Coordinates of N, CA, C and O in Angstrom, one line a residue:
M296 N 0.9 -1.2 -0.1 CA 0.2 -0.1 0.0 C 0.9 1.3 -0.1 O 1.9 1.4 0.9
L297 N 0.7 2.4 -0.8 CA 1.5 3.5 -0.9 C 0.8 4.4 -0.2 O -0.2 4.7 0.0
N298 N 1.8 5.0 0.9 CA 1.6 6.0 1.7 C 0.3 6.0 2.4 O -0.6 6.9 2.3
P299 N 0.1 4.9 3.3 CA -1.1 4.8 4.0 C -1.1 6.1 5.0 O -0.3 6.5 5.6
E300 N -2.3 6.5 5.5 CA -2.3 7.5 6.6 C -2.5 6.8 7.8 O -3.5 5.8 7.8
V301 N -1.6 6.7 8.7 CA -1.6 6.1 10.1 C -1.5 7.2 11.1 O -0.7 8.0 11.2
I302 N -2.4 6.9 12.0 CA -2.7 7.6 13.2 C -2.4 6.6 14.5 O -3.4 5.8 14.3
V303 N -1.7 6.9 15.2 CA -1.5 5.9 16.4 C -1.9 6.7 17.7 O -0.9 7.5 18.2
Y304 N -2.9 6.0 18.4 CA -3.1 6.9 19.9 C -2.5 6.0 20.7 O -2.6 4.9 20.9
T305 N -1.6 6.9 21.7 CA -0.8 6.2 22.7 C -1.1 6.8 24.1 O -1.7 7.9 24.0
S306 N -0.5 6.3 25.0 CA -0.6 6.8 26.3 C 0.7 6.3 27.1 O 1.4 5.7 26.6
R307 N 0.9 7.2 28.2 CA 2.2 6.9 28.9 C 2.1 5.7 29.6 O 1.0 5.0 30.0
N308 N 3.3 4.7 29.8 CA 3.4 3.5 30.4 C 2.7 2.5 29.7 O 2.0 1.7 30.6
C309 N 2.6 2.6 28.5 CA 1.7 1.6 27.7 C 2.8 0.6 26.9 O 3.1 1.1 25.9
D310 N 3.0 -0.5 27.4 CA 3.6 -1.4 26.8 C 3.5 -1.8 25.3 O 4.1 -1.9 24.4
D311 N 2.1 -2.1 25.2 CA 1.6 -2.3 23.7 C 1.8 -1.1 22.9 O 1.8 -1.5 21.9
C312 N 1.5 0.1 23.2 CA 1.9 1.2 22.4 C 3.2 1.3 21.9 O 3.4 1.6 20.9
E313 N 4.1 1.0 22.9 CA 5.5 0.9 22.3 C 6.0 -0.2 21.3 O 6.6 -0.2 20.5
K314 N 5.1 -1.3 21.6 CA 5.3 -2.5 20.6 C 4.8 -1.8 19.1 O 5.4 -2.0 18.0
V315 N 3.4 -1.5 19.2 CA 2.9 -0.6 18.0 C 4.0 0.3 17.3 O 4.3 0.2 15.9
I316 N 4.4 1.1 18.0 CA 5.3 2.2 17.3 C 6.5 1.4 16.9 O 7.1 1.7 15.7
G317 N 7.2 0.5 17.5 CA 8.3 -0.3 17.3 C 8.1 -0.9 15.9 O 9.2 -0.9 15.1
K318 N 7.1 -2.0 15.7 CA 6.8 -2.4 14.5 C 6.6 -1.4 13.1 O 7.0 -1.7 12.3
L319 N 5.8 -0.5 13.6 CA 5.6 0.7 12.3 C 6.9 1.2 12.0 O 7.5 1.4 10.6
N320 N 7.9 1.4 13.0 CA 9.2 1.9 12.6 C 10.0 0.9 12.0 O 11.0 1.1 10.7
E321 N 10.0 -0.2 12.5 CA 10.7 -1.7 11.7 C 10.1 -1.7 10.2 O 11.0 -2.2 9.4
W322 N 8.9 -1.6 9.9 CA 8.4 -1.6 8.9 C 8.6 -0.1 8.0 O 8.1 -0.2 6.6
E323 N 9.2 0.6 8.6 CA 9.5 2.0 7.9 C 7.9 2.6 7.3 O 8.1 3.0 6.1
I324 N 7.3 2.5 8.1 CA 5.8 3.2 7.9 C 5.7 4.4 8.7 O 6.1 4.7 9.6
K325 N 5.4 5.5 7.9 CA 5.1 6.9 8.4 C 3.8 6.8 9.3 O 2.9 6.3 8.8
Y326 N 4.0 7.4 10.4 CA 2.7 7.5 11.0 C 2.7 8.6 11.9 O 3.9 9.4 12.2
E327 N 1.6 9.4 12.5 CA 1.3 10.3 13.4 C 1.1 9.8 15.0 O 0.1 9.0 14.9
E328 N 1.7 10.1 15.7 CA 1.6 9.6 17.0 C 0.7 10.8 17.7 O 1.1 11.8 17.8
R329 N -0.3 10.3 18.5 CA -1.2 11.1 19.2 C -1.5 10.5 20.8 O -2.0 9.7 21.0
N330 N -0.4 11.3 21.7 CA -0.5 10.7 23.0 C -1.7 11.3 23.9 O -1.5 12.7 24.1
V331 N -2.5 10.6 24.2 CA -3.8 11.1 25.0 C -3.3 11.3 26.5 O -4.2 12.3 26.9
S332 N -2.2 10.9 26.8 CA -1.8 11.5 28.2 C -1.2 12.9 28.1 O -1.4 13.7 29.2
E333 N -0.7 13.3 27.0 CA -0.2 14.7 27.0 C -1.1 15.5 26.2 O -0.8 16.8 26.7
N334 N -2.2 15.2 25.6 CA -3.0 16.1 25.3 C -4.3 15.7 25.2 O -4.8 14.8 24.7
R335 N -5.2 16.5 25.8 CA -6.5 16.0 26.2 C -7.6 16.2 25.0 O -8.4 15.5 24.9
E336 N -7.1 17.1 24.0 CA -7.8 16.9 22.7 C -7.7 15.6 22.2 O -8.8 15.1 21.5
Y337 N -6.5 14.9 22.0 CA -6.5 13.8 21.3 C -7.4 12.6 22.1 O -7.9 11.6 21.7
F338 N -7.4 12.7 23.6 CA -8.1 11.7 24.2 C -9.7 11.9 23.8 O -10.5 11.0 23.6
K339 N -10.3 13.4 23.4 CA -11.5 13.5 23.2 C -11.7 13.0 21.8 O -12.8 12.4 21.5
E340 N -11.0 13.2 20.8 CA -10.8 12.6 19.6 C -11.0 10.9 19.6 O -11.8 10.6 18.8
L341 N -10.4 10.4 20.3 CA -10.2 9.0 20.7 C -11.7 8.7 21.1 O -12.5 7.7 20.5
Q342 N -12.3 9.2 22.1 CA -13.5 9.2 22.9 C -14.6 9.2 21.5 O -15.6 8.6 21.7
G343 N -14.4 10.3 20.7 CA -15.6 10.6 19.6 C -15.7 9.2 18.8 O -16.4 8.9 17.8
N344 N -14.5 8.5 18.7 CA -14.4 7.2 17.8 C -15.0 5.9 18.8 O -14.6 4.8 18.3
N345 N -15.5 6.3 20.0 CA -16.0 5.2 20.8 C -14.7 4.2 21.1 O -15.0 2.9 21.2
V346 N -13.7 4.9 21.4 CA -12.3 4.1 21.7 C -12.1 4.5 23.1 O -12.0 5.9 23.3
Y347 N -11.8 4.0 23.9 CA -11.3 4.4 25.5 C -10.1 3.7 25.9 O -9.8 4.2 27.1
G348 N -9.3 3.3 25.1 CA -8.1 2.6 25.3 C -7.2 2.7 24.4 O -7.4 3.1 23.2
T349 N -5.7 2.5 24.7 CA -4.7 2.7 23.9 C -4.1 1.2 23.9 O -3.9 0.6 25.0
P350 N -3.1 0.9 22.7 CA -3.1 1.8 21.4 C -4.1 1.6 20.8 O -5.0 0.5 20.7
A351 N -4.6 2.5 20.0 CA -5.4 2.7 19.1 C -4.9 3.0 17.6 O -4.4 4.1 17.7
I352 N -5.0 2.1 16.8 CA -4.3 2.6 15.3 C -5.4 2.8 14.5 O -6.4 2.1 14.4
F353 N -5.4 4.0 13.7 CA -6.4 4.0 12.4 C -5.4 4.1 11.1 O -4.5 4.8 11.0
I354 N -5.6 3.3 10.3 CA -5.0 3.0 9.1 C -6.0 3.6 8.1 O -7.1 2.7 7.8
N355 N -5.9 4.7 7.2 CA -6.9 4.8 6.3 C -8.0 5.0 6.8 O -9.2 4.7 6.1
G356 N -8.3 5.6 8.2 CA -9.6 5.6 8.8 C -10.1 4.2 9.4 O -11.2 4.3 10.2
E357 N -9.7 3.1 9.3 CA -10.0 1.9 9.6 C -9.2 1.6 10.9 O -8.2 1.7 11.1
K358 N -10.2 1.3 12.0 CA -9.5 1.3 13.5 C -9.0 -0.3 13.7 O -9.8 -1.2 13.4
I359 N -7.9 -0.3 14.5 CA -7.5 -1.4 15.0 C -7.2 -1.2 16.4 O -6.5 -0.2 16.9
L360 N -7.8 -1.9 17.1 CA -7.6 -1.6 18.9 C -6.6 -2.7 19.5 O -6.5 -3.9 19.1
G361 N -5.6 -2.2 20.0 CA -4.4 -3.1 20.9 C -3.5 -3.3 19.7 O -3.2 -2.9 18.8
Y362 N -2.6 -4.5 20.3 CA -1.4 -4.7 19.5 C -1.9 -6.2 18.8 O -1.4 -7.1 19.1
Q363 N -2.3 -5.6 17.6 CA -2.6 -6.9 16.8 C -1.7 -7.0 15.3 O -2.3 -6.1 14.5
I364 N -0.7 -7.6 15.5 CA 0.3 -7.4 14.3 C -0.3 -8.2 13.0 O -0.2 -7.2 11.9
R365 N -1.1 -9.1 13.0 CA -1.8 -9.5 11.5 C -2.7 -8.6 11.0 O -2.6 -8.4 9.7
K366 N -3.5 -8.0 11.8 CA -4.4 -6.9 11.3 C -3.6 -5.6 10.7 O -4.1 -5.2 9.7
M367 N -2.8 -5.2 11.4 CA -1.9 -3.9 11.1 C -1.2 -4.3 9.6 O -1.3 -3.6 8.6
K368 N -0.4 -5.8 9.5 CA -0.1 -5.9 8.2 C -1.0 -6.0 7.0 O -0.6 -5.6 5.9
Q369 N -2.3 -6.8 7.3 CA -3.0 -6.8 6.5 C -3.8 -5.3 6.2 O -3.5 -5.1 4.7
K370 N -4.1 -4.4 6.9 CA -4.4 -3.2 6.5 C -3.3 -2.1 5.8 O -3.4 -1.4 4.9
L371 N -2.0 -2.5 6.2 CA -0.9 -1.9 5.6 C -0.3 -2.5 4.2 O 0.6 -2.1 3.5
G372 N -0.8 -4.1 4.0 CA -0.4 -4.7 2.6 C 0.7 -5.0 2.9 O 1.5 -5.4 1.9
I373 N 1.3 -5.4 4.0 CA 2.6 -6.3 4.5 C 2.2 -7.8 4.1 O 1.6 -8.2 5.0
K374 N 2.9 -8.3 3.3 CA 2.7 -9.7 3.2 C 3.6 -10.4 4.2 O 4.4 -10.1 4.6
E375 N 3.0 -11.7 4.6 CA 3.4 -12.5 5.6 C 4.6 -13.4 4.8 O 4.5 -13.9 3.7
K376 N 5.7 -13.6 5.3 CA 6.8 -14.2 4.8 C 6.4 -15.8 5.0 O 6.1 -16.1 6.4
P377 N 6.3 -16.8 4.2 CA 5.9 -18.0 4.5 C 7.1 -18.8 5.6 O 8.3 -18.4 5.1
Q378 N 6.5 -19.6 6.4 CA 7.3 -20.4 6.9 C 7.6 -21.9 6.4 O 6.7 -22.5 6.5
Y379 N 8.7 -22.2 6.1 CA 9.2 -23.5 5.4 C 9.6 -24.5 6.5 O 10.6 -24.0 7.4
I380 N 9.5 -25.6 6.5 CA 10.1 -26.7 7.5 C 10.9 -27.4 6.5 O 10.4 -28.2 5.6
D381 N 12.2 -27.7 6.7 CA 13.0 -28.4 6.1 C 13.1 -29.6 6.5 O 13.9 -30.2 7.7
I382 N 12.3 -30.5 5.9 CA 12.2 -32.0 6.6 C 13.4 -32.9 6.3 O 13.7 -33.9 6.9
D383 N 14.0 -32.6 5.3 CA 15.3 -33.2 5.0 C 16.3 -33.4 6.1 O 17.2 -33.9 6.2
S384 N 16.3 -32.0 7.0 CA 17.4 -31.7 8.0 C 16.5 -32.4 9.4 O 17.3 -32.3 10.4
M385 N 15.4 -32.8 9.4 CA 14.8 -33.4 10.4 C 15.3 -34.6 10.8 O 15.3 -35.5 9.7
N386 N 15.4 -35.2 12.1 CA 15.8 -36.5 12.4 C 14.5 -37.1 12.9 O 14.1 -36.8 13.8
F387 N 14.0 -38.3 12.1 CA 12.8 -38.8 12.3 C 13.1 -40.3 13.3 O 12.3 -41.0 13.5
S388 N 14.5 -40.5 13.7 CA 14.5 -41.8 14.0 C 14.7 -41.7 15.6 O 14.4 -40.7 16.4

């Protein structure tokens, strides 16, 4: 997906918020972080979307609540890398 609009609502002392931000940085996705602990207006925006917790991610207006890697990848168009098992190297004896 080319240049998705990504807004991440975070709060202080939120481990899952840090994980979300870390993944977005790892994937080199541009995003806007809105910390609801530091800005009351961001908290009101979040409540206006019927969301009362963080992290809350909006990707092109679509909401993802919490740390949900698969949903984030899907909305961002990031393909899962297939995991192969090398049965030739396995010992079945």
